[in-house]
């Protein structure tokens, strides 16, 4: 199973992303979700998910900045930018 982290500053969007896919049937396990990009960076560092679904526009840190900071830490996580 691929491990997935969901990141969006809007809690309702996280609910939608979680419900739109049949994660388990497609071989994915949602290991966490957060509305705070700083928390997301910490979760990525600790849990090293295979894939991160992230919003592109968030306060304080964009999805692109989150991706860049993850890559700078040497973590090879794939990103899906929503």
PDB file of C-alpha atoms in Angstrom:
ATOM      1  CA  UNK A   1       0.000   0.000   0.000  1.00  0.00           C
ATOM      2  CA  UNK A   2       1.115   3.513  -0.777  1.00  0.00           C
ATOM      3  CA  UNK A   3       1.013   5.826   2.227  1.00  0.00           C
ATOM      4  CA  UNK A   4      -0.747   9.169   1.619  1.00  0.00           C
ATOM      5  CA  UNK A   5      -0.853  12.481   3.497  1.00  0.00           C
ATOM      6  CA  UNK A   6      -3.604  15.014   2.721  1.00  0.00           C
ATOM      7  CA  UNK A   7      -2.894  18.737   3.182  1.00  0.00           C
ATOM      8  CA  UNK A   8      -5.352  21.597   2.638  1.00  0.00           C
ATOM      9  CA  UNK A   9      -6.018  24.738   4.655  1.00  0.00           C
ATOM     10  CA  UNK A  10      -9.780  24.166   4.294  1.00  0.00           C
ATOM     11  CA  UNK A  11     -11.107  21.300   6.426  1.00  0.00           C
ATOM     12  CA  UNK A  12     -14.081  20.799   4.072  1.00  0.00           C
ATOM     13  CA  UNK A  13     -11.670  20.217   1.173  1.00  0.00           C
ATOM     14  CA  UNK A  14      -9.943  17.451   3.140  1.00  0.00           C
ATOM     15  CA  UNK A  15     -13.314  15.757   3.623  1.00  0.00           C
ATOM     16  CA  UNK A  16     -13.962  15.996  -0.122  1.00  0.00           C
ATOM     17  CA  UNK A  17     -10.556  14.613  -1.100  1.00  0.00           C
ATOM     18  CA  UNK A  18     -10.953  11.764   1.362  1.00  0.00           C
ATOM     19  CA  UNK A  19     -14.391  10.856  -0.005  1.00  0.00           C
ATOM     20  CA  UNK A  20     -13.769  11.293  -3.742  1.00  0.00           C
ATOM     21  CA  UNK A  21     -11.361   8.360  -4.034  1.00  0.00           C
ATOM     22  CA  UNK A  22     -11.714   4.729  -3.006  1.00  0.00           C
ATOM     23  CA  UNK A  23      -8.274   4.836  -1.430  1.00  0.00           C
ATOM     24  CA  UNK A  24      -8.050   1.254  -0.159  1.00  0.00           C
ATOM     25  CA  UNK A  25      -9.318  -0.247  -3.423  1.00  0.00           C
ATOM     26  CA  UNK A  26      -6.611   1.619  -5.349  1.00  0.00           C
ATOM     27  CA  UNK A  27      -3.805   0.556  -3.007  1.00  0.00           C
ATOM     28  CA  UNK A  28      -3.528   3.717  -0.886  1.00  0.00           C
ATOM     29  CA  UNK A  29      -3.689   4.215   2.851  1.00  0.00           C
ATOM     30  CA  UNK A  30      -4.387   7.730   4.174  1.00  0.00           C
ATOM     31  CA  UNK A  31      -1.955   8.004   7.081  1.00  0.00           C
ATOM     32  CA  UNK A  32      -2.859  11.552   8.058  1.00  0.00           C
ATOM     33  CA  UNK A  33      -4.301  14.892   7.147  1.00  0.00           C
ATOM     34  CA  UNK A  34      -3.774  18.451   8.273  1.00  0.00           C
ATOM     35  CA  UNK A  35      -4.904  21.992   7.572  1.00  0.00           C
ATOM     36  CA  UNK A  36      -1.534  23.459   8.607  1.00  0.00           C
ATOM     37  CA  UNK A  37       1.402  23.332   6.183  1.00  0.00           C
ATOM     38  CA  UNK A  38       3.934  23.586   9.038  1.00  0.00           C
ATOM     39  CA  UNK A  39       2.373  20.501  10.628  1.00  0.00           C
ATOM     40  CA  UNK A  40       2.422  18.840   7.212  1.00  0.00           C
ATOM     41  CA  UNK A  41       6.176  19.398   6.890  1.00  0.00           C
ATOM     42  CA  UNK A  42       6.723  17.833  10.308  1.00  0.00           C
ATOM     43  CA  UNK A  43       4.449  14.888   9.452  1.00  0.00           C
ATOM     44  CA  UNK A  44       6.288  14.368   6.156  1.00  0.00           C
ATOM     45  CA  UNK A  45       9.642  14.412   7.958  1.00  0.00           C
ATOM     46  CA  UNK A  46       8.499  11.896  10.564  1.00  0.00           C
ATOM     47  CA  UNK A  47       6.227   9.573   8.560  1.00  0.00           C
ATOM     48  CA  UNK A  48       7.787   9.848   5.082  1.00  0.00           C
ATOM     49  CA  UNK A  49       4.586   9.235   3.086  1.00  0.00           C
ATOM     50  CA  UNK A  50       4.835   7.964  -0.486  1.00  0.00           C
ATOM     51  CA  UNK A  51       2.437  10.650  -1.757  1.00  0.00           C
ATOM     52  CA  UNK A  52       1.255  14.038  -0.490  1.00  0.00           C
ATOM     53  CA  UNK A  53      -1.931  15.581  -1.884  1.00  0.00           C
ATOM     54  CA  UNK A  54      -1.660  19.313  -1.178  1.00  0.00           C
ATOM     55  CA  UNK A  55      -3.457  22.531  -1.950  1.00  0.00           C
ATOM     56  CA  UNK A  56      -1.378  24.965  -3.988  1.00  0.00           C
ATOM     57  CA  UNK A  57      -2.573  28.086  -2.135  1.00  0.00           C
ATOM     58  CA  UNK A  58      -2.400  28.078   1.640  1.00  0.00           C
ATOM     59  CA  UNK A  59      -1.571  30.824   4.133  1.00  0.00           C
ATOM     60  CA  UNK A  60       2.005  30.944   5.399  1.00  0.00           C
ATOM     61  CA  UNK A  61       3.305  28.285   2.984  1.00  0.00           C
ATOM     62  CA  UNK A  62       2.108  27.253  -0.475  1.00  0.00           C
ATOM     63  CA  UNK A  63       1.950  23.669  -1.666  1.00  0.00           C
ATOM     64  CA  UNK A  64       4.896  24.414  -3.941  1.00  0.00           C
ATOM     65  CA  UNK A  65       6.934  25.731  -0.999  1.00  0.00           C
ATOM     66  CA  UNK A  66       5.986  22.618   0.989  1.00  0.00           C
ATOM     67  CA  UNK A  67       7.195  20.446  -1.870  1.00  0.00           C
ATOM     68  CA  UNK A  68      10.451  22.423  -2.169  1.00  0.00           C
ATOM     69  CA  UNK A  69      11.180  22.211   1.578  1.00  0.00           C
ATOM     70  CA  UNK A  70      10.489  18.463   1.548  1.00  0.00           C
ATOM     71  CA  UNK A  71      12.894  17.944  -1.361  1.00  0.00           C
ATOM     72  CA  UNK A  72      15.542  20.096   0.385  1.00  0.00           C
ATOM     73  CA  UNK A  73      15.349  17.705   3.362  1.00  0.00           C
ATOM     74  CA  UNK A  74      16.151  14.839   0.984  1.00  0.00           C
ATOM     75  CA  UNK A  75      12.775  13.155   1.392  1.00  0.00           C
ATOM     76  CA  UNK A  76      11.632  11.448  -1.800  1.00  0.00           C
ATOM     77  CA  UNK A  77       7.887  11.937  -1.522  1.00  0.00           C
ATOM     78  CA  UNK A  78       5.731  12.424  -4.603  1.00  0.00           C
ATOM     79  CA  UNK A  79       3.344  15.413  -4.624  1.00  0.00           C
ATOM     80  CA  UNK A  80      -0.062  15.896  -6.196  1.00  0.00           C
ATOM     81  CA  UNK A  81      -0.876  19.603  -6.264  1.00  0.00           C
ATOM     82  CA  UNK A  82      -4.602  20.397  -6.076  1.00  0.00           C
TER      83      UNK A  82
END
